Structures are given as C-alpha cells and as structure tokens.
PDB file of C-alpha atoms and ligand atoms in Angstrom:
ATOM      1  CA  MET H 594      10.732 -16.614  55.283  1.00 96.00           C
ATOM      2  CA  ARG H 595      13.439 -14.044  56.087  1.00 98.00           C
ATOM      3  CA  LEU H 596      12.444 -10.867  54.374  1.00 98.00           C
ATOM      4  CA  VAL H 597      13.216  -7.153  54.233  1.00 98.00           C
ATOM      5  CA  LEU H 598      10.678  -4.637  52.907  1.00 98.00           C
ATOM      6  CA  VAL H 599      12.195  -1.749  50.999  1.00 97.00           C
ATOM      7  CA  GLY H 600      10.477   1.371  49.703  1.00 97.00           C
ATOM      8  CA  PRO H 601      10.105   5.100  50.222  1.00 96.00           C
ATOM      9  CA  PRO H 602       8.258   6.646  53.168  1.00 96.00           C
ATOM     10  CA  GLY H 603       4.552   6.041  52.609  1.00 94.00           C
ATOM     11  CA  ALA H 604       5.020   3.189  50.122  1.00 96.00           C
ATOM     12  CA  GLY H 605       2.797   1.047  52.333  1.00 95.00           C
ATOM     13  CA  LYS H 606       5.491  -0.998  54.088  1.00 97.00           C
ATOM     14  CA  GLY H 607       3.703  -0.949  57.455  1.00 95.00           C
ATOM     15  CA  THR H 608       0.329  -1.618  55.817  1.00 93.00           C
ATOM     16  CA  GLN H 609       1.593  -4.613  53.830  1.00 97.00           C
ATOM     17  CA  ALA H 610       3.836  -5.872  56.633  1.00 97.00           C
ATOM     18  CA  GLN H 611       0.913  -6.694  58.916  1.00 95.00           C
ATOM     19  CA  PHE H 612      -0.689  -8.943  56.250  1.00 96.00           C
ATOM     20  CA  LEU H 613       2.569 -10.541  55.058  1.00 97.00           C
ATOM     21  CA  ALA H 614       3.701 -11.230  58.627  1.00 97.00           C
ATOM     22  CA  ALA H 615       0.365 -12.923  59.356  1.00 97.00           C
ATOM     23  CA  HIS H 616       0.474 -14.916  56.101  1.00 97.00           C
ATOM     24  CA  PHE H 617       3.982 -16.270  56.716  1.00 96.00           C
ATOM     25  CA  SER H 618       3.556 -16.472  60.545  1.00 97.00           C
ATOM     26  CA  ILE H 619       6.640 -14.360  61.155  1.00 97.00           C
ATOM     27  CA  PRO H 620       7.255 -11.356  63.439  1.00 98.00           C
ATOM     28  CA  HIS H 621       6.990  -7.883  61.901  1.00 97.00           C
ATOM     29  CA  ILE H 622      10.050  -5.927  63.036  1.00 97.00           C
ATOM     30  CA  SER H 623       9.751  -2.214  62.263  1.00 97.00           C
ATOM     31  CA  THR H 624      12.624  -0.023  63.413  1.00 97.00           C
ATOM     32  CA  GLY H 625      10.347   3.042  63.159  1.00 95.00           C
ATOM     33  CA  ASP H 626       7.766   1.349  65.429  1.00 94.00           C
ATOM     34  CA  ILE H 627      10.484   0.378  67.950  1.00 95.00           C
ATOM     35  CA  PHE H 628      11.755   3.975  68.057  1.00 95.00           C
ATOM     36  CA  ARG H 629       8.197   5.328  68.451  1.00 93.00           C
ATOM     37  CA  ALA H 630       7.406   2.821  71.245  1.00 93.00           C
ATOM     38  CA  ASN H 631      10.570   3.978  73.052  1.00 93.00           C
ATOM     39  CA  LEU H 632       9.586   7.579  72.518  1.00 93.00           C
ATOM     40  CA  LYS H 633       6.164   6.909  74.028  1.00 91.00           C
ATOM     41  CA  GLY H 634       7.874   5.246  77.006  1.00 93.00           C
ATOM     42  CA  ASN H 635      10.273   8.207  77.308  1.00 94.00           C
ATOM     43  CA  THR H 636      13.317   5.887  77.296  1.00 94.00           C
ATOM     44  CA  PRO H 637      16.854   7.202  76.576  1.00 94.00           C
ATOM     45  CA  LEU H 638      16.686   5.427  73.173  1.00 94.00           C
ATOM     46  CA  GLY H 639      13.404   7.153  72.339  1.00 94.00           C
ATOM     47  CA  ILE H 640      14.663  10.570  73.429  1.00 95.00           C
ATOM     48  CA  GLU H 641      17.819  10.137  71.312  1.00 95.00           C
ATOM     49  CA  ALA H 642      15.873   8.876  68.248  1.00 96.00           C
ATOM     50  CA  LYS H 643      13.358  11.751  68.415  1.00 95.00           C
ATOM     51  CA  LYS H 644      16.116  14.304  67.696  1.00 95.00           C
ATOM     52  CA  PHE H 645      16.569  12.729  64.263  1.00 97.00           C
ATOM     53  CA  MET H 646      13.061  11.482  63.475  1.00 96.00           C
ATOM     54  CA  ASP H 647      11.407  14.883  63.939  1.00 94.00           C
ATOM     55  CA  LYS H 648      13.734  16.321  61.282  1.00 95.00           C
ATOM     56  CA  GLY H 649      13.278  13.422  58.873  1.00 96.00           C
ATOM     57  CA  GLU H 650      16.909  12.333  59.317  1.00 97.00           C
ATOM     58  CA  LEU H 651      18.136   8.798  59.945  1.00 98.00           C
ATOM     59  CA  VAL H 652      18.916   7.789  63.513  1.00 98.00           C
ATOM     60  CA  PRO H 653      22.701   7.069  63.660  1.00 97.00           C
ATOM     61  CA  ASP H 654      23.760   3.578  62.577  1.00 97.00           C
ATOM     62  CA  SER H 655      25.554   2.974  65.887  1.00 94.00           C
ATOM     63  CA  VAL H 656      22.202   3.172  67.705  1.00 95.00           C
ATOM     64  CA  THR H 657      20.078   1.403  65.072  1.00 96.00           C
ATOM     65  CA  ASN H 658      22.363  -1.551  64.305  1.00 96.00           C
ATOM     66  CA  ASP H 659      22.729  -2.540  67.975  1.00 93.00           C
ATOM     67  CA  MET H 660      18.971  -2.311  68.457  1.00 94.00           C
ATOM     68  CA  VAL H 661      18.306  -4.584  65.450  1.00 96.00           C
ATOM     69  CA  LYS H 662      21.006  -7.041  66.489  1.00 95.00           C
ATOM     70  CA  ASP H 663      19.367  -7.364  69.923  1.00 93.00           C
ATOM     71  CA  ARG H 664      15.964  -7.911  68.320  1.00 95.00           C
ATOM     72  CA  LEU H 665      17.293 -10.589  65.957  1.00 96.00           C
ATOM     73  CA  ASN H 666      18.725 -12.449  68.947  1.00 93.00           C
ATOM     74  CA  GLN H 667      15.311 -12.916  70.537  1.00 93.00           C
ATOM     75  CA  GLY H 668      13.851 -16.406  70.455  1.00 90.00           C
ATOM     76  CA  ASP H 669      10.804 -15.924  68.221  1.00 94.00           C
ATOM     77  CA  LEU H 670      12.417 -16.102  64.790  1.00 95.00           C
ATOM     78  CA  GLU H 671      12.167 -19.829  64.062  1.00 93.00           C
ATOM     79  CA  ASN H 672       9.869 -19.163  61.052  1.00 95.00           C
ATOM     80  CA  GLY H 673      11.891 -16.107  59.982  1.00 97.00           C
ATOM     81  CA  PHE H 674      11.079 -12.395  60.198  1.00 98.00           C
ATOM     82  CA  LEU H 675       9.924  -9.410  58.215  1.00 98.00           C
ATOM     83  CA  LEU H 676      12.142  -6.331  58.641  1.00 98.00           C
ATOM     84  CA  ASP H 677      10.398  -3.037  57.805  1.00 98.00           C
ATOM     85  CA  GLY H 678      12.451   0.177  57.662  1.00 97.00           C
ATOM     86  CA  TYR H 679      15.778  -1.596  58.118  1.00 98.00           C
ATOM     87  CA  PRO H 680      18.245  -1.579  56.470  1.00 98.00           C
ATOM     88  CA  ARG H 681      18.054   2.039  55.386  1.00 98.00           C
ATOM     89  CA  ASN H 682      21.527   2.561  53.931  1.00 98.00           C
ATOM     90  CA  VAL H 683      24.211   0.335  52.452  1.00 98.00           C
ATOM     91  CA  ALA H 684      26.209   0.274  55.704  1.00 98.00           C
ATOM     92  CA  GLN H 685      23.154  -1.117  57.549  1.00 98.00           C
ATOM     93  CA  ALA H 686      22.605  -3.667  54.744  1.00 98.00           C
ATOM     94  CA  GLU H 687      26.178  -4.860  55.189  1.00 98.00           C
ATOM     95  CA  VAL H 688      25.754  -5.123  58.966  1.00 98.00           C
ATOM     96  CA  LEU H 689      22.532  -7.124  58.507  1.00 98.00           C
ATOM     97  CA  ARG H 690      24.241  -9.464  56.049  1.00 98.00           C
ATOM     98  CA  ALA H 691      27.032 -10.060  58.585  1.00 98.00           C
ATOM     99  CA  ILE H 692      24.608 -10.654  61.510  1.00 97.00           C
ATOM    100  CA  LEU H 693      22.647 -13.196  59.460  1.00 97.00           C
ATOM    101  CA  ALA H 694      25.791 -14.873  58.065  1.00 97.00           C
ATOM    102  CA  GLU H 695      27.021 -15.393  61.614  1.00 95.00           C
ATOM    103  CA  LYS H 696      23.728 -17.080  62.500  1.00 95.00           C
ATOM    104  CA  GLY H 697      23.704 -19.114  59.244  1.00 96.00           C
ATOM    105  CA  THR H 698      20.292 -17.668  58.328  1.00 96.00           C
ATOM    106  CA  PRO H 699      20.661 -15.507  55.204  1.00 97.00           C
ATOM    107  CA  LEU H 700      17.812 -13.436  53.741  1.00 98.00           C
ATOM    108  CA  HIS H 701      15.425 -15.058  51.257  1.00 97.00           C
ATOM    109  CA  ALA H 702      14.328 -11.806  49.607  1.00 98.00           C
ATOM    110  CA  ALA H 703      14.221  -8.011  49.640  1.00 98.00           C
ATOM    111  CA  LEU H 704      10.761  -6.915  48.516  1.00 98.00           C
ATOM    112  CA  GLU H 705      10.666  -3.420  47.022  1.00 98.00           C
ATOM    113  CA  LEU H 706       7.328  -1.565  47.036  1.00 98.00           C
ATOM    114  CA  SER H 707       7.396   0.857  44.129  1.00 96.00           C
ATOM    115  CA  VAL H 708       5.206   4.015  44.275  1.00 95.00           C
ATOM    116  CA  ASN H 709       5.543   7.481  42.687  1.00 92.00           C
ATOM    117  CA  ASN H 710       6.219  10.644  44.747  1.00 89.00           C
ATOM    118  CA  GLU H 711       2.823  12.275  44.125  1.00 90.00           C
ATOM    119  CA  GLU H 712       1.011   9.240  45.567  1.00 93.00           C
ATOM    120  CA  ILE H 713       3.427   9.136  48.528  1.00 93.00           C
ATOM    121  CA  ILE H 714       2.718  12.743  49.516  1.00 92.00           C
ATOM    122  CA  SER H 715      -1.039  12.151  49.395  1.00 91.00           C
ATOM    123  CA  ARG H 716      -0.670   8.969  51.480  1.00 93.00           C
ATOM    124  CA  LEU H 717       1.539  10.536  54.149  1.00 94.00           C
ATOM    125  CA  SER H 718      -0.415  13.744  54.519  1.00 93.00           C
ATOM    126  CA  GLY H 719      -3.637  11.734  55.037  1.00 94.00           C
ATOM    127  CA  ARG H 720      -2.154   9.051  57.265  1.00 93.00           C
ATOM    128  CA  ARG H 721      -3.409   8.493  60.808  1.00 95.00           C
ATOM    129  CA  SER H 722      -1.659   5.929  63.017  1.00 93.00           C
ATOM    130  CA  CYS H 723      -2.813   4.038  66.075  1.00 95.00           C
ATOM    131  CA  SER H 724      -1.345   5.644  69.209  1.00 93.00           C
ATOM    132  CA  ASN H 725      -0.990   2.173  70.744  1.00 93.00           C
ATOM    133  CA  CYS H 726      -0.279  -0.578  68.141  1.00 92.00           C
ATOM    134  CA  GLN H 727       0.795   1.881  65.388  1.00 90.00           C
ATOM    135  CA  ARG H 728      -1.400   0.326  62.684  1.00 93.00           C
ATOM    136  CA  PRO H 729      -1.628   2.837  59.823  1.00 92.00           C
ATOM    137  CA  PHE H 730      -4.938   4.178  58.436  1.00 95.00           C
ATOM    138  CA  HIS H 731      -5.741   6.900  55.907  1.00 94.00           C
ATOM    139  CA  ILE H 732      -8.422   9.586  56.100  1.00 94.00           C
ATOM    140  CA  GLU H 733      -9.702   8.592  52.632  1.00 92.00           C
ATOM    141  CA  ASN H 734      -8.108   5.331  51.451  1.00 88.00           C
ATOM    142  CA  GLU H 735      -8.035   3.194  54.618  1.00 90.00           C
ATOM    143  CA  LYS H 736     -10.699   4.485  56.980  1.00 95.00           C
ATOM    144  CA  PRO H 737     -11.129   2.771  60.333  1.00 96.00           C
ATOM    145  CA  ALA H 738     -14.511   1.145  61.031  1.00 97.00           C
ATOM    146  CA  VAL H 739     -15.115   3.705  63.828  1.00 97.00           C
ATOM    147  CA  GLU H 740     -13.847   7.218  63.079  1.00 95.00           C
ATOM    148  CA  GLY H 741     -10.723   8.109  65.095  1.00 96.00           C
ATOM    149  CA  ALA H 742     -10.288   4.607  66.619  1.00 97.00           C
ATOM    150  CA  CYS H 743      -8.017   1.711  65.690  1.00 97.00           C
ATOM    151  CA  ASP H 744      -9.692  -1.406  64.230  1.00 97.00           C
ATOM    152  CA  ASN H 745      -7.176  -3.641  66.043  1.00 95.00           C
ATOM    153  CA  CYS H 746      -7.199  -2.265  69.577  1.00 96.00           C
ATOM    154  CA  GLY H 747      -9.676   0.663  69.699  1.00 97.00           C
ATOM    155  CA  SER H 748      -7.005   3.194  70.758  1.00 97.00           C
ATOM    156  CA  PRO H 749      -7.142   6.773  69.410  1.00 97.00           C
ATOM    157  CA  LEU H 750      -5.604   7.523  66.017  1.00 97.00           C
ATOM    158  CA  ILE H 751      -3.012  10.313  65.792  1.00 95.00           C
ATOM    159  CA  GLN H 752      -1.025  12.127  63.113  1.00 93.00           C
ATOM    160  CA  ARG H 753       2.717  11.393  63.265  1.00 90.00           C
ATOM    161  CA  GLU H 754       5.021  14.375  63.930  1.00 88.00           C
ATOM    162  CA  ASP H 755       7.086  13.468  60.861  1.00 92.00           C
ATOM    163  CA  ASP H 756       4.039  13.545  58.558  1.00 92.00           C
ATOM    164  CA  LYS H 757       4.162  17.376  58.411  1.00 89.00           C
ATOM    165  CA  ALA H 758       4.799  18.689  54.876  1.00 89.00           C
ATOM    166  CA  GLU H 759       8.339  20.003  55.485  1.00 89.00           C
ATOM    167  CA  VAL H 760       9.455  16.805  57.225  1.00 93.00           C
ATOM    168  CA  ILE H 761       7.924  14.614  54.473  1.00 93.00           C
ATOM    169  CA  LYS H 762      10.040  16.568  51.944  1.00 93.00           C
ATOM    170  CA  ARG H 763      13.227  15.873  53.891  1.00 95.00           C
ATOM    171  CA  ARG H 764      12.343  12.176  54.396  1.00 95.00           C
ATOM    172  CA  LEU H 765      11.967  11.783  50.630  1.00 95.00           C
ATOM    173  CA  GLU H 766      15.371  13.459  50.070  1.00 96.00           C
ATOM    174  CA  VAL H 767      16.984  11.196  52.660  1.00 97.00           C
ATOM    175  CA  TYR H 768      15.390   8.171  50.981  1.00 97.00           C
ATOM    176  CA  ALA H 769      16.790   9.159  47.570  1.00 96.00           C
ATOM    177  CA  GLU H 770      20.265   9.980  48.920  1.00 98.00           C
ATOM    178  CA  GLN H 771      20.792   7.258  51.503  1.00 98.00           C
ATOM    179  CA  THR H 772      18.258   4.453  51.173  1.00 98.00           C
ATOM    180  CA  GLU H 773      17.737   3.999  47.422  1.00 97.00           C
ATOM    181  CA  PRO H 774      21.282   2.609  46.943  1.00 98.00           C
ATOM    182  CA  ILE H 775      20.214  -0.519  48.862  1.00 98.00           C
ATOM    183  CA  ILE H 776      18.007  -1.422  45.864  1.00 98.00           C
ATOM    184  CA  SER H 777      21.169  -1.974  43.777  1.00 98.00           C
ATOM    185  CA  PHE H 778      22.821  -3.705  46.738  1.00 98.00           C
ATOM    186  CA  TYR H 779      20.032  -6.302  46.876  1.00 98.00           C
ATOM    187  CA  ARG H 780      19.822  -6.576  43.087  1.00 98.00           C
ATOM    188  CA  ASN H 781      23.518  -7.481  43.073  1.00 98.00           C
ATOM    189  CA  GLU H 782      22.900 -10.023  45.833  1.00 97.00           C
ATOM    190  CA  GLY H 783      20.210 -11.640  43.644  1.00 97.00           C
ATOM    191  CA  LEU H 784      17.579 -10.977  46.335  1.00 98.00           C
ATOM    192  CA  LEU H 785      15.554  -8.080  44.913  1.00 98.00           C
ATOM    193  CA  ILE H 786      11.865  -8.488  44.022  1.00 98.00           C
ATOM    194  CA  THR H 787      10.049  -5.325  42.903  1.00 98.00           C
ATOM    195  CA  ILE H 788       6.265  -4.999  42.800  1.00 98.00           C
ATOM    196  CA  SER H 789       4.006  -2.051  42.052  1.00 97.00           C
ATOM    197  CA  ALA H 790       2.483  -0.804  45.315  1.00 97.00           C
ATOM    198  CA  THR H 791      -0.214   1.366  43.735  1.00 96.00           C
ATOM    199  CA  GLY H 792      -3.824   0.189  43.801  1.00 94.00           C
ATOM    200  CA  ALA H 793      -5.962  -1.677  46.317  1.00 94.00           C
ATOM    201  CA  VAL H 794      -4.187  -2.797  49.500  1.00 94.00           C
ATOM    202  CA  ASN H 795      -5.448  -6.415  49.211  1.00 96.00           C
ATOM    203  CA  GLU H 796      -4.346  -6.683  45.570  1.00 97.00           C
ATOM    204  CA  ILE H 797      -0.837  -5.507  46.510  1.00 98.00           C
ATOM    205  CA  THR H 798      -0.744  -8.101  49.305  1.00 98.00           C
ATOM    206  CA  GLU H 799      -1.776 -10.828  46.831  1.00 98.00           C
ATOM    207  CA  SER H 800       0.862  -9.757  44.354  1.00 97.00           C
ATOM    208  CA  ALA H 801       3.532  -9.731  47.108  1.00 98.00           C
ATOM    209  CA  ILE H 802       2.550 -13.218  48.310  1.00 97.00           C
ATOM    210  CA  ALA H 803       2.570 -14.543  44.727  1.00 97.00           C
ATOM    211  CA  ALA H 804       6.041 -13.070  44.105  1.00 96.00           C
ATOM    212  CA  LEU H 805       7.392 -14.374  47.427  1.00 96.00           C
ATOM    213  CA  SER H 806       5.986 -17.850  46.908  1.00 93.00           C
ATOM    214  CA  ARG H 807       8.380 -18.222  43.966  1.00 88.00           C
ATOM    215  CA  VAL H 808      11.372 -17.525  46.235  1.00 88.00           C
ATOM    216  CA  LYS H 809      13.501 -20.596  46.960  1.00 71.00           C
TER     217      LYS H 809
HETATM  218  P1  AP5 Q 983       9.534   4.537  59.570  1.00 96.80           P
HETATM  219  O1  AP5 Q 983       8.514   4.435  60.608  1.00 96.80           O
HETATM  220  O2  AP5 Q 983      10.225   3.327  59.066  1.00 96.80           O
HETATM  221  O3  AP5 Q 983       8.921   5.401  58.383  1.00 96.80           O
HETATM  222  P2  AP5 Q 983       9.076   5.343  56.804  1.00 96.80           P
HETATM  223  O4  AP5 Q 983      10.031   4.385  56.199  1.00 96.80           O
HETATM  224  O5  AP5 Q 983       9.271   6.761  56.463  1.00 96.80           O
HETATM  225  O6  AP5 Q 983       7.806   4.678  56.381  1.00 96.80           O
HETATM  226  P3  AP5 Q 983       6.397   5.075  56.809  1.00 96.80           P
HETATM  227  O7  AP5 Q 983       6.028   4.413  58.105  1.00 96.80           O
HETATM  228  O8  AP5 Q 983       6.218   6.568  56.755  1.00 96.80           O
HETATM  229  O9  AP5 Q 983       5.534   4.520  55.598  1.00 96.80           O
HETATM  230  P4  AP5 Q 983       5.138   3.067  55.183  1.00 96.80           P
HETATM  231  O10 AP5 Q 983       5.858   2.681  53.941  1.00 96.80           O
HETATM  232  O11 AP5 Q 983       5.185   2.113  56.340  1.00 96.80           O
HETATM  233  O12 AP5 Q 983       3.639   3.349  54.766  1.00 96.80           O
HETATM  234  P5  AP5 Q 983       2.245   3.027  55.519  1.00 96.80           P
HETATM  235  O13 AP5 Q 983       1.929   1.571  55.404  1.00 96.80           O
HETATM  236  O14 AP5 Q 983       2.206   3.651  56.863  1.00 96.80           O
HETATM  237  O15 AP5 Q 983      10.720   5.524  60.052  1.00 96.80           O
HETATM  238  C1  AP5 Q 983      10.435   6.761  60.685  1.00 96.80           C
HETATM  239  C2  AP5 Q 983      11.749   7.390  61.099  1.00 96.80           C
HETATM  240  O16 AP5 Q 983      12.435   6.533  62.043  1.00 96.80           O
HETATM  241  C3  AP5 Q 983      12.779   7.624  59.989  1.00 96.80           C
HETATM  242  O17 AP5 Q 983      12.543   8.830  59.293  1.00 96.80           O
HETATM  243  C4  AP5 Q 983      14.092   7.638  60.794  1.00 96.80           C
HETATM  244  O18 AP5 Q 983      14.262   8.864  61.445  1.00 96.80           O
HETATM  245  C5  AP5 Q 983      13.838   6.562  61.839  1.00 96.80           C
HETATM  246  N1  AP5 Q 983      14.297   5.244  61.402  1.00 96.80           N
HETATM  247  C6  AP5 Q 983      13.523   4.140  61.201  1.00 96.80           C
HETATM  248  N2  AP5 Q 983      14.274   3.101  60.790  1.00 96.80           N
HETATM  249  C7  AP5 Q 983      15.563   3.557  60.726  1.00 96.80           C
HETATM  250  C8  AP5 Q 983      16.791   2.963  60.341  1.00 96.80           C
HETATM  251  N3  AP5 Q 983      16.852   1.695  59.909  1.00 96.80           N
HETATM  252  N4  AP5 Q 983      17.922   3.721  60.384  1.00 96.80           N
HETATM  253  C9  AP5 Q 983      17.879   4.989  60.814  1.00 96.80           C
HETATM  254  N5  AP5 Q 983      16.736   5.634  61.168  1.00 96.80           N
HETATM  255  C10 AP5 Q 983      15.580   4.913  61.129  1.00 96.80           C
HETATM  256  O19 AP5 Q 983       1.247   3.782  54.527  1.00 96.80           O
HETATM  257  C11 AP5 Q 983       1.247   5.199  54.436  1.00 96.80           C
HETATM  258  C12 AP5 Q 983      -0.201   5.697  54.249  1.00 96.80           C
HETATM  259  O20 AP5 Q 983      -0.703   5.242  52.983  1.00 96.80           O
HETATM  260  C13 AP5 Q 983      -1.182   5.178  55.312  1.00 96.80           C
HETATM  261  O21 AP5 Q 983      -2.087   6.212  55.601  1.00 96.80           O
HETATM  262  C14 AP5 Q 983      -1.890   3.991  54.619  1.00 96.80           C
HETATM  263  O22 AP5 Q 983      -3.194   3.787  55.119  1.00 96.80           O
HETATM  264  C15 AP5 Q 983      -1.902   4.468  53.161  1.00 96.80           C
HETATM  265  N6  AP5 Q 983      -1.817   3.367  52.202  1.00 96.80           N
HETATM  266  C16 AP5 Q 983      -1.071   2.237  52.312  1.00 96.80           C
HETATM  267  N7  AP5 Q 983      -1.221   1.458  51.219  1.00 96.80           N
HETATM  268  C17 AP5 Q 983      -2.068   2.126  50.394  1.00 96.80           C
HETATM  269  C18 AP5 Q 983      -2.606   1.851  49.102  1.00 96.80           C
HETATM  270  N8  AP5 Q 983      -2.325   0.734  48.442  1.00 96.80           N
HETATM  271  N9  AP5 Q 983      -3.417   2.775  48.538  1.00 96.80           N
HETATM  272  C19 AP5 Q 983      -3.719   3.920  49.186  1.00 96.80           C
HETATM  273  N10 AP5 Q 983      -3.264   4.233  50.418  1.00 96.80           N
HETATM  274  C20 AP5 Q 983      -2.441   3.346  51.018  1.00 96.80           C
END
C-alpha cells in the first residue's frame, strides 16, 4: 500500500499513521517527525527547519523535496509506505508524482482525515508528544498509562513549540492557503478517499482500513 495522509494540523494524522502503518506493515514517514528528529540532533537541516516550524510556516520545498526523495530511495519500501505531512502543497504533490512515476510505483490512495477547526484547536492545545519516538497523546482524550511518560518507550512527554495558540492559528491559515488545494489535486487524480476523523481513535482506524481495503 502506497499511501499519503492528508488533513489539517491536529486531524490525527500521526495518531492514525501508527496504526495504519502497523496494519499494512509499511513504514510511517512523517516529514514533521524527520524535521523534529534533526532539530533534536542539532543538525544543519534541523536548525534550518526550526526557523519555519516555530512560526507555523512551511519549510521551503527545495529542502523538503530532497529529504523525501532520499527517504523514498531507502530499501525498506517493498510493501509500500505511508507519507504523513507530505505533500503539503501542489508543487510537492507534483514532485512526489514524478518521483514515484520514475520508480514505477504510483500511489494507491490519498486518505483525507476531515475534522472541524474547533475540534482541531482543542486537540492541539491539549497535545503532548513523546520527546523520543514522537507518539502523540492528549491530556484528556489520549492519556498515557503513566502520567507524563510515553506508552511506547517511557520517555518524557513534552508540548511542541508550534502548539502555542498563535502558532496554531498560523498553521491553520497555511493549511487553508497552501495545503488544502492538494485535496482537489488528488480528487482529479482519482486517488482521494475522505473519512470523518471525529470520534474514537479506534473507530477512525477501522473506518480508514475499511475504506483502504476497497482500493485496487
Ligand atoms: P507536522 O508534524 O506534519 O504537523 P501537522 O501537519 O501540523 O500535524 P500535527 O502533527 O500537528 O497533527 P496530526 O494530524 O499528526 O495530529 P495528531 O495525531 O498529533 O508538521 C510540523 C511542521 O513541520 C509544519 O508546520 C512545517 O513547518 C513543517 N513541515 C512538515 N512537513 C512539511 C512539508 N511537507 N513541507 C514543508 N514543511 C513541512 O493528533 C493531535 C492531537 O489530537 C493529539 O493530542 C492526539 O492525541 C489527539 N487526537 C488524535 N485523534 C483524536 C481523536 N479521534 N479524538 C480526540 N483526540 C484525538
């Protein structure tokens, strides 16, 4: 299964990606997670990306496209992949289409997680993320088994810099201006599947798997 997850900040892409990637036995490739891992390691890529991420802006395509191309050339994609947070504008979607066409491995689907803005703000303001594996939790909706510690790896949970109210506002504007047009792009490609991403996390996962199992 070669899949991209599309949806606004806080739609639950990272939350659903971990279950979908496990179900289909494919790697979860999150551009946001790659940037944050680089930031933690203080690499030049991380330092460059931080300038944009902290303001809620997109990291320039020249940086992001090369990074994704490198990742898609690694040798663990025999079952496919799940891209989360990429593409994020039509130019990136066109680059991805070209990379995959060159490899003869086109996408099977673009899965859109649909959620309203009020729910998004409540999700992002209450989100806590693992400082190590980046698994998302929520102070009310998705509590960890042990307060302040990740269920996967036990590392401390932190609040992301870009989950501050003023940055959330800008991320939502950037989504509407730059990312939403990829919904029409994938609709025109005949690849778009939209599901409601409001409700219980496991029910959303089931609905995503049911929708994806109909993909040829
Ligand atoms: P990125 O990390 O991709 O952030 P995002 O798209 O803004 O998405 P989020 O991670 O905020 O949300 P999510 O949809 O994964 O939701 P989650 O599952 O965590 O990007 C960050 C930045 O990196 C960008 O702003 C940009 O600067 C840069 N960047 C990344 N990719 C780029 C690209 N391609 N080009 C250029 N720049 C790029 O869930 C959110 C919360 O809700 C959690 O607390 C969770 O527990 C909770 N939750 C989840 N599901 C439910 C549910 N069903 N009910 C209740 N609560 C729920």
